[in-house]
Coordinates of C-alpha atoms and ligand atoms in Angstrom, one line a residue:
M1 CA 126.8 105.2 123.4
K2 CA 123.1 104.5 123.9
V3 CA 121.4 103.0 120.9
R4 CA 119.0 105.5 119.4
V5 CA 117.0 104.8 116.2
R6 CA 114.4 106.7 114.4
F7 CA 111.5 106.3 112.0
A8 CA 111.3 109.5 109.9
P9 CA 108.2 109.5 107.7
S10 CA 107.0 112.4 105.7
P11 CA 103.3 113.0 106.4
T12 CA 102.1 112.7 102.8
G13 CA 99.4 110.0 102.9
G14 CA 98.7 106.5 103.9
L15 CA 101.3 104.4 105.7
H16 CA 102.6 101.7 103.3
L17 CA 103.3 98.3 104.8
G18 CA 107.0 98.8 103.8
G19 CA 106.9 101.8 106.2
V20 CA 105.5 99.8 109.0
R21 CA 108.2 97.2 108.4
T22 CA 110.8 99.9 108.8
V23 CA 109.2 100.9 112.0
L24 CA 109.2 97.3 113.2
Y25 CA 112.9 96.8 112.4
N26 CA 113.7 100.0 114.2
Y27 CA 111.6 99.0 117.2
L28 CA 113.1 95.5 117.5
F29 CA 116.6 96.8 117.2
A30 CA 115.9 99.5 119.9
R31 CA 114.3 97.0 122.3
A32 CA 117.0 94.4 121.8
N33 CA 119.7 96.9 122.5
K34 CA 118.0 98.6 125.4
G35 CA 117.9 101.7 123.2
E36 CA 115.4 104.3 122.2
F37 CA 113.1 104.5 119.3
I38 CA 112.2 108.0 118.0
L39 CA 109.4 109.1 115.7
R40 CA 110.5 112.2 113.8
I41 CA 108.1 113.9 111.3
E42 CA 109.9 115.0 108.2
D43 CA 107.5 117.7 107.0
T44 CA 109.8 120.2 105.3
D45 CA 108.2 119.7 101.9
Q46 CA 105.2 122.0 102.3
T47 CA 104.0 121.1 98.8
R48 CA 103.5 117.4 99.8
F49 CA 102.1 118.1 103.3
V50 CA 98.8 116.3 103.8
E51 CA 96.4 117.3 106.6
G52 CA 95.8 114.5 109.1
A53 CA 98.7 112.3 107.9
E54 CA 100.8 112.7 111.0
Q55 CA 98.0 111.7 113.4
Y56 CA 97.3 108.8 111.1
I57 CA 100.9 107.6 111.2
M58 CA 100.8 107.7 115.0
D59 CA 97.5 105.8 115.1
C60 CA 99.0 103.1 112.9
L61 CA 102.0 102.8 115.2
A62 CA 99.7 102.5 118.2
W63 CA 97.6 99.9 116.4
C64 CA 100.7 97.8 115.7
G65 CA 101.9 98.2 119.3
L66 CA 105.1 99.9 118.1
E67 CA 105.0 103.0 120.2
P68 CA 107.9 105.3 120.0
D69 CA 109.8 106.5 123.1
E70 CA 110.0 110.0 121.8
S71 CA 107.7 111.7 119.3
P72 CA 105.9 115.0 118.5
L73 CA 103.1 113.7 120.7
K74 CA 105.1 112.3 123.6
G75 CA 107.9 114.9 123.5
G76 CA 111.3 114.1 124.7
P77 CA 114.8 115.6 125.4
F78 CA 115.4 116.4 121.7
A79 CA 112.1 118.2 121.0
P80 CA 110.7 119.4 118.7
Y81 CA 110.3 116.2 116.7
R82 CA 108.7 117.9 113.7
Q83 CA 111.1 119.3 111.2
S84 CA 108.9 122.2 110.3
E85 CA 109.3 123.4 113.9
R86 CA 113.1 123.2 113.7
K87 CA 113.3 125.3 110.6
E88 CA 115.7 127.9 112.1
M89 CA 118.3 125.3 113.2
Y90 CA 119.1 124.2 109.7
H91 CA 120.2 127.7 108.5
H92 CA 123.1 127.6 110.8
Y93 CA 124.4 124.4 109.3
A94 CA 123.7 125.5 105.7
Q95 CA 125.8 128.6 106.5
M96 CA 128.7 126.4 107.8
L97 CA 128.7 124.5 104.5
L98 CA 128.6 127.8 102.6
D99 CA 131.5 129.1 104.6
S100 CA 133.6 126.0 104.1
G101 CA 132.9 126.0 100.4
H102 CA 131.0 122.8 100.3
A103 CA 127.8 124.5 99.4
Y104 CA 126.9 127.4 97.2
Y105 CA 124.0 129.8 96.4
A106 CA 122.0 129.2 93.2
F107 CA 119.7 131.8 91.7
D108 CA 118.4 129.9 88.7
T109 CA 114.7 130.1 88.0
P110 CA 112.8 126.9 87.4
E111 CA 112.6 127.8 83.7
E112 CA 116.4 128.2 83.4
I113 CA 117.0 124.9 85.1
E114 CA 114.5 123.2 82.8
K115 CA 116.2 124.7 79.7
M116 CA 119.6 123.5 80.9
R117 CA 118.3 120.0 81.5
K118 CA 117.0 119.8 78.0
D119 CA 119.9 121.6 76.2
H120 CA 122.6 119.5 77.8
R121 CA 121.1 116.1 77.9
K122 CA 123.2 113.3 76.6
D123 CA 120.5 111.3 75.1
E124 CA 116.8 111.8 74.3
Y125 CA 115.7 110.0 77.5
T126 CA 117.7 111.5 80.3
N127 CA 117.7 115.1 81.1
A128 CA 121.0 116.7 82.3
Q129 CA 121.5 117.1 86.0
Y130 CA 122.6 120.2 87.9
D131 CA 126.1 118.9 88.6
Q132 CA 129.8 119.5 88.2
N133 CA 129.4 119.6 84.4
T134 CA 126.5 122.0 84.2
R135 CA 126.9 124.2 87.4
V136 CA 129.5 126.2 85.5
L137 CA 126.8 127.3 83.0
M138 CA 124.3 128.4 85.6
R139 CA 123.6 131.5 87.8
N140 CA 125.2 130.6 91.1
S141 CA 127.7 132.0 93.5
L142 CA 130.4 129.9 91.8
T143 CA 129.9 131.6 88.5
L144 CA 128.7 135.0 89.6
G145 CA 131.4 135.8 92.2
Q146 CA 131.1 137.1 95.7
E147 CA 130.0 140.6 95.0
E148 CA 127.2 139.8 92.6
T149 CA 126.0 137.1 94.9
A150 CA 125.9 139.5 97.8
R151 CA 124.0 142.0 95.7
L152 CA 121.4 139.5 94.5
I153 CA 120.8 138.3 98.1
S154 CA 120.5 141.9 99.4
E155 CA 117.9 142.6 96.6
G156 CA 115.9 139.7 97.8
T157 CA 116.4 137.5 94.8
P158 CA 115.1 134.0 95.5
Y159 CA 117.9 131.5 95.9
V160 CA 118.5 127.9 97.0
V161 CA 121.7 126.5 98.6
R162 CA 123.2 123.5 96.9
I163 CA 125.9 121.0 97.9
K164 CA 129.0 121.2 95.8
M165 CA 129.7 117.5 95.0
P166 CA 133.4 116.8 94.7
E167 CA 134.8 115.6 91.4
H168 CA 135.8 112.0 90.9
T169 CA 135.8 111.1 94.6
T170 CA 134.8 107.6 95.8
V171 CA 132.4 108.0 98.6
K172 CA 132.3 104.9 100.8
L173 CA 129.6 103.6 103.1
T174 CA 129.4 100.4 105.2
D175 CA 125.8 99.2 105.2
M176 CA 124.7 96.7 107.9
I177 CA 122.9 94.7 105.3
R178 CA 124.9 95.3 102.1
G179 CA 128.4 95.7 103.4
E180 CA 130.8 98.1 101.7
I181 CA 129.2 100.3 99.0
S182 CA 131.1 102.8 96.9
F183 CA 129.7 105.7 94.9
D184 CA 131.4 107.8 92.3
S185 CA 130.7 111.4 93.4
S186 CA 130.7 112.7 89.8
L187 CA 127.6 110.8 89.0
V188 CA 125.6 112.5 91.8
D189 CA 123.9 115.9 91.3
D190 CA 124.4 119.0 93.4
K191 CA 121.3 118.5 95.6
V192 CA 119.4 121.4 97.0
L193 CA 120.0 121.7 100.7
L194 CA 118.0 124.8 101.5
K195 CA 115.0 125.8 99.5
A196 CA 113.8 129.2 98.3
D197 CA 111.1 129.2 101.0
G198 CA 113.8 128.8 103.7
M199 CA 113.0 125.2 104.5
P200 CA 115.7 122.6 104.3
T201 CA 115.3 119.7 102.0
Y202 CA 115.3 116.2 103.3
H203 CA 119.0 115.8 102.6
L204 CA 120.1 118.6 105.0
A205 CA 117.5 118.0 107.6
V206 CA 118.0 114.3 107.9
V207 CA 121.8 114.7 108.6
V208 CA 121.4 117.6 111.0
D209 CA 118.6 115.9 112.9
D210 CA 120.2 112.5 113.0
Y211 CA 123.2 114.3 114.5
L212 CA 121.4 116.5 116.9
M213 CA 119.1 113.7 118.1
E214 CA 122.1 111.4 118.6
I215 CA 120.9 108.7 116.3
T216 CA 123.3 105.8 116.3
H217 CA 121.6 103.5 113.6
A218 CA 119.5 104.6 110.6
F219 CA 117.3 102.1 108.9
R220 CA 115.4 103.2 105.8
G221 CA 114.2 102.0 102.5
E222 CA 116.5 101.0 99.7
E223 CA 115.1 103.8 97.5
W224 CA 117.3 106.2 99.6
L225 CA 120.5 104.4 98.6
P226 CA 121.3 106.8 95.7
S227 CA 121.1 109.7 98.2
A228 CA 123.5 108.1 100.6
P229 CA 126.7 109.6 99.2
V230 CA 125.3 113.1 99.6
H231 CA 124.5 112.3 103.3
V232 CA 127.9 110.7 103.9
L233 CA 129.6 113.8 102.5
L234 CA 127.4 116.1 104.6
W235 CA 128.4 114.2 107.8
E236 CA 132.0 114.7 106.7
Y237 CA 131.7 118.3 105.7
L238 CA 130.0 119.3 108.9
G239 CA 132.8 117.6 110.9
W240 CA 130.7 114.9 112.4
K241 CA 132.0 111.8 110.5
D242 CA 132.8 109.9 113.7
R243 CA 129.2 110.4 114.8
M244 CA 127.6 109.2 111.6
P245 CA 124.9 106.5 112.3
Q246 CA 125.4 103.0 111.0
W247 CA 123.2 102.6 108.0
A248 CA 120.9 99.8 106.9
H249 CA 119.1 100.2 103.6
L250 CA 116.1 97.8 103.8
P251 CA 115.1 95.8 100.7
L252 CA 112.0 96.8 98.8
I253 CA 108.7 95.0 99.3
L254 CA 107.9 93.7 95.8
K255 CA 104.7 93.1 93.9
P256 CA 103.4 89.5 94.2
D257 CA 105.0 88.6 90.8
G258 CA 108.3 90.1 91.9
N259 CA 108.2 92.8 89.2
G260 CA 108.9 96.1 90.9
K261 CA 107.9 97.8 94.1
L262 CA 104.5 97.1 95.6
S263 CA 102.3 100.1 95.3
K264 CA 98.9 101.2 96.5
R265 CA 97.7 100.7 92.9
D266 CA 98.7 97.0 93.0
G267 CA 96.6 96.6 96.1
D268 CA 93.6 98.2 94.4
R269 CA 94.2 96.1 91.3
L270 CA 94.6 92.8 93.1
G271 CA 92.2 93.4 95.9
F272 CA 94.4 93.5 99.0
P273 CA 95.4 96.3 101.3
V274 CA 98.8 98.0 101.1
F275 CA 98.3 100.5 103.9
A276 CA 98.3 99.6 107.6
M277 CA 94.9 101.3 108.3
N278 CA 92.2 102.9 106.2
W279 CA 93.3 106.1 104.7
T280 CA 91.1 108.8 103.4
D281 CA 92.7 111.4 101.2
P282 CA 91.5 114.7 102.5
K283 CA 91.6 116.3 99.1
T284 CA 89.8 113.7 97.0
N285 CA 88.0 111.9 99.8
E286 CA 89.1 108.7 98.2
E287 CA 89.3 106.0 100.8
T288 CA 92.0 103.2 100.7
R289 CA 91.4 100.1 102.8
G290 CA 93.9 99.1 105.4
F291 CA 94.9 95.8 106.9
R292 CA 93.2 96.8 110.2
E293 CA 89.8 97.4 108.6
M294 CA 90.1 94.3 106.5
G295 CA 90.3 92.3 109.7
F296 CA 93.9 91.6 110.4
M297 CA 95.1 91.3 114.0
P298 CA 98.0 93.7 114.6
Q299 CA 100.2 90.9 116.0
A300 CA 99.7 88.8 112.8
F301 CA 100.4 91.8 110.6
V302 CA 103.6 92.6 112.5
N303 CA 104.8 89.0 112.4
M304 CA 104.1 88.8 108.7
L305 CA 106.1 92.0 108.2
A306 CA 109.0 90.7 110.2
M307 CA 109.3 87.8 107.8
L308 CA 109.1 90.0 104.7
G309 CA 112.9 90.1 104.2
W310 CA 114.2 88.4 107.3
N311 CA 114.3 84.9 109.0
D312 CA 116.2 83.6 111.9
G313 CA 117.9 80.9 109.9
T314 CA 115.4 78.2 110.7
A315 CA 112.0 77.4 109.2
Q316 CA 110.2 79.1 112.1
E317 CA 107.6 81.6 110.9
L318 CA 105.5 82.4 114.0
F319 CA 107.3 84.7 116.5
S320 CA 105.9 86.6 119.4
M321 CA 107.1 90.1 119.9
E322 CA 109.4 88.9 122.7
E323 CA 110.9 86.3 120.4
L324 CA 111.4 88.8 117.6
I325 CA 113.1 91.1 120.0
A326 CA 115.4 88.3 121.1
K327 CA 116.1 86.9 117.7
F328 CA 116.0 89.7 115.2
S329 CA 119.2 91.0 113.7
I330 CA 119.6 93.5 111.0
E331 CA 122.6 91.6 109.5
R332 CA 120.2 88.7 108.7
V333 CA 117.9 91.0 106.7
H334 CA 118.0 89.9 103.0
K335 CA 119.6 92.1 100.4
G336 CA 117.1 91.2 97.7
G337 CA 113.5 92.4 97.6
A338 CA 110.7 90.4 99.3
K339 CA 107.7 89.5 97.3
F340 CA 104.4 90.3 99.0
D341 CA 102.0 87.3 99.2
F342 CA 98.5 88.1 100.4
E343 CA 97.6 84.5 100.9
K344 CA 100.6 84.2 103.2
A345 CA 99.5 87.3 105.1
K346 CA 96.1 85.7 105.6
W347 CA 97.8 82.5 106.8
F348 CA 99.5 84.4 109.5
N349 CA 96.2 85.9 110.6
H350 CA 94.6 82.5 110.7
Q351 CA 97.4 81.2 112.9
Y352 CA 97.1 84.1 115.3
I353 CA 93.3 83.7 115.5
Q354 CA 93.9 80.0 116.6
K355 CA 96.5 81.1 119.2
T356 CA 94.3 83.8 120.7
D357 CA 92.0 83.1 123.6
N358 CA 88.3 83.4 123.0
E359 CA 87.7 86.4 125.2
T360 CA 90.3 88.5 123.4
L361 CA 89.1 87.2 120.0
A362 CA 85.5 88.2 120.9
E363 CA 86.7 91.7 121.7
L364 CA 88.6 91.9 118.4
A365 CA 85.8 90.5 116.4
W366 CA 83.2 92.7 118.1
P367 CA 83.6 95.8 115.9
F368 CA 83.2 93.7 112.8
I369 CA 80.0 92.0 113.7
V370 CA 78.0 94.5 115.7
E371 CA 77.2 96.6 112.6
G372 CA 73.8 95.1 112.0
G373 CA 72.9 95.5 115.6
V374 CA 72.1 91.8 115.9
V375 CA 74.8 90.8 118.3
T376 CA 74.3 92.2 121.7
N377 CA 75.4 89.3 123.8
K378 CA 79.1 89.3 124.4
E379 CA 79.1 86.1 126.5
L380 CA 77.5 84.2 123.7
L381 CA 80.0 85.7 121.3
V382 CA 82.9 84.3 123.4
K383 CA 81.4 80.8 123.1
V384 CA 80.6 81.2 119.4
V385 CA 84.1 82.4 118.7
G386 CA 85.6 79.3 120.3
L387 CA 83.4 77.1 118.1
I388 CA 84.2 78.7 114.8
K389 CA 87.7 80.2 115.1
D390 CA 89.3 77.3 113.1
R391 CA 87.1 78.4 110.1
C392 CA 88.1 82.1 110.4
T393 CA 91.0 83.8 108.6
L394 CA 90.1 87.5 108.9
L395 CA 88.0 89.0 111.7
P396 CA 84.9 89.7 109.6
D397 CA 84.8 85.9 109.0
F398 CA 83.4 85.6 112.5
W399 CA 80.2 87.2 111.2
E400 CA 80.1 85.1 108.0
Q401 CA 80.8 81.9 109.9
G402 CA 78.7 82.7 112.9
H403 CA 75.8 85.1 112.1
F404 CA 73.3 82.2 112.5
F405 CA 74.0 82.1 116.2
F406 CA 72.5 85.5 116.6
E407 CA 69.8 85.7 113.9
T408 CA 67.5 83.1 112.4
P409 CA 69.0 82.5 109.0
E410 CA 67.2 82.2 105.7
L411 CA 67.0 78.7 104.4
R412 CA 69.3 79.6 101.5
E413 CA 70.3 76.0 100.7
K414 CA 66.8 74.6 101.0
G415 CA 67.3 73.1 97.6
A416 CA 69.9 70.7 99.0
I417 CA 67.4 69.4 101.5
L418 CA 64.6 69.1 99.0
E419 CA 66.6 67.0 96.6
K420 CA 66.4 64.0 99.0
W421 CA 63.4 65.0 101.1
N422 CA 60.5 62.5 101.7
D423 CA 57.6 61.9 104.1
Q424 CA 59.8 59.7 106.2
K425 CA 62.3 62.5 106.9
Q426 CA 59.5 64.9 107.5
Q427 CA 58.1 62.5 110.0
F428 CA 61.4 62.1 111.7
F429 CA 61.9 65.8 112.3
T430 CA 58.4 66.4 113.3
T431 CA 58.4 63.8 116.0
W432 CA 62.0 64.4 117.1
A433 CA 61.2 68.1 117.5
A434 CA 58.3 67.2 119.7
E435 CA 60.6 64.9 121.8
L436 CA 63.1 67.7 122.1
A437 CA 60.4 70.1 123.3
S438 CA 59.9 68.0 126.3
A439 CA 63.6 67.0 126.9
A440 CA 64.8 67.4 130.4
T441 CA 68.3 68.4 129.4
W442 CA 69.8 70.7 126.8
N443 CA 73.3 69.7 125.8
Q444 CA 74.8 68.4 122.6
A445 CA 75.7 64.9 123.9
D446 CA 72.1 64.1 125.0
M447 CA 70.7 65.7 121.9
E448 CA 73.0 63.6 119.7
T449 CA 72.0 60.4 121.5
S450 CA 68.3 61.1 121.1
F451 CA 68.8 62.1 117.4
N452 CA 70.6 58.7 116.8
E453 CA 68.0 56.7 118.6
H454 CA 65.2 58.5 116.9
A455 CA 66.8 57.9 113.5
T456 CA 67.0 54.2 114.2
K457 CA 63.4 54.1 115.2
H458 CA 62.4 55.6 111.9
G459 CA 64.7 53.3 109.9
L460 CA 66.8 56.2 108.8
K461 CA 70.6 56.6 108.8
K462 CA 72.0 59.4 110.8
G463 CA 74.1 60.4 107.8
E464 CA 71.1 61.3 105.7
L465 CA 69.6 63.5 108.4
M466 CA 72.6 65.5 109.5
L467 CA 72.7 67.7 106.4
P468 CA 69.0 68.7 106.5
F469 CA 69.3 69.4 110.2
R470 CA 72.4 71.6 109.6
I471 CA 70.7 73.6 106.8
M472 CA 67.6 74.0 109.1
L473 CA 69.8 75.6 111.8
V474 CA 72.4 77.4 109.6
G475 CA 70.7 78.0 106.3
G476 CA 73.7 76.5 104.4
K477 CA 76.1 73.6 104.4
Y478 CA 78.7 75.1 106.7
G479 CA 79.4 75.7 110.3
P480 CA 80.7 73.8 113.3
G481 CA 79.2 70.7 114.9
V482 CA 75.4 70.9 114.4
F483 CA 74.6 69.7 117.9
A484 CA 77.0 72.3 119.4
I485 CA 75.1 74.9 117.4
A486 CA 71.8 73.7 118.7
E487 CA 73.1 73.7 122.3
L488 CA 74.3 77.3 122.0
I489 CA 71.2 78.8 120.3
G490 CA 69.0 77.1 122.9
K491 CA 65.9 75.0 122.9
E492 CA 63.4 77.6 121.8
E493 CA 65.4 78.8 118.8
T494 CA 66.3 75.3 117.7
L495 CA 62.7 74.2 117.7
K496 CA 61.6 77.4 116.0
R497 CA 64.1 76.8 113.2
I498 CA 63.2 73.1 112.8
N499 CA 59.5 74.0 112.7
Q500 CA 59.9 76.9 110.3
A501 CA 61.9 74.7 108.0
L502 CA 59.4 71.9 108.1
E503 CA 56.6 74.3 107.1
Q504 CA 58.6 75.2 104.1
L505 CA 59.5 71.6 103.3
L506 CA 55.9 70.2 103.5
P507 CA 55.4 67.7 100.6
N508 CA 52.6 69.8 99.2
Q509 CA 55.1 72.5 98.7
L510 CA 57.5 70.3 96.9
Ligands
LIG601 N1 111.5 111.2 105.2 C1 112.0 110.1 104.6 C2 110.9 109.2 104.1 O1 109.8 109.6 104.1 C3 112.9 109.3 105.6 C4 114.0 108.6 105.1 C5 115.0 108.2 106.2 O2 114.6 107.4 107.1 O3 116.1 108.7 106.2 O4 111.1 108.1 103.5

């Protein structure tokens, strides 16, 4: 059977990096097995639906280079790929479960359910569930009988359909990561399968669609493990047990201190992104920053995610997409949660910046540095990028580290020159600038030679002149080789900066 995997997000907001990791593992598995990767939008919960979230998810996947083979946008042989558009299909399967006695109608109002939860709770902390112990006390087809049930339905009484969990049955599941897992069915509640609005819940829809879409392997977050027995039973009750996908419940991505699941709030609190891309909540207009906008390269982001919970058994950390496809295996995914480490994420990005050619880097950095309208020369940017990339970790760093190539900087660290400034140095720069003005060549090697010779003539050491020269050109004590900077900004600009600085440094201004 052809391998078919799916990412099945609910369009409820920003895409958490854990979600992107699920996409990635799906994608790698599909590619390695010459299979297909499907994007299915699970939008049956109308109360949680958020405008724009579906498009946002697709944009995130495109940014990461993890494009699905079938999706609501692309279509495919199993369309539609949005559960809300498949609404009618689920009724048929709910009916099958009702007919075989594995599901029942329930007419309880929210208030009645609330009351039951409180009245029958075993301790003050945990409310009672709607399960085999309490269903007998409620208004459902099991307690009301066939006739009354038919009457209520014909009168239009709102109802839901619930699964009837079996008593004291051990439900078994073989997970690709965790191995054999057993659940005691009596601890699981009678989950709603079909809601009063006619929409299926996730539990029914996920089983029906995984079956109809011929999904062979289902990878999802560990938080779904408690629901797994319900799903296994539904596969069995619908008569599809031999077609059930192989499950893999992926470990959580944890807060940096390892204490619980990493949430958007942790990102806000600790100053790092948790979503793949910027997300603006359409209701509150609140914007949450994403990895993309913070200046991560998608390849670095993806590589970092691959390593959050997996390794190939060696110390290798940098993998191209081709290598990941060749080496990734679900069985090697760790059982335990993976701590998120933002410094490590930045390390990956730094590594990818070093590996990327200057033309591509300039393209990537461009959106982050054109904002002020100062950078208009892409050719220059390519050269600049090559000079400063070893100092850059995130894409906006190219502006921080290289703005002075495009604009005359302020002499921010003038104080550092003034500390050791004297007439002799003033003389040196004045005369050397004049010499430079008439130089026949303009390259860093010749410039350095002339600088050294000139220093000797003035009885000065090169070392005491380099820092002032750097600050004159850059405004601060940072940047790549100072002669390389001068070569790139050109003769006119170099002289302008030296002369401007000298004016500010004149002894009478000391
Ligand atoms: N719609 C579920 C979610 O948003 C999908 C879980 C699954 O992959 O089965 O997490």
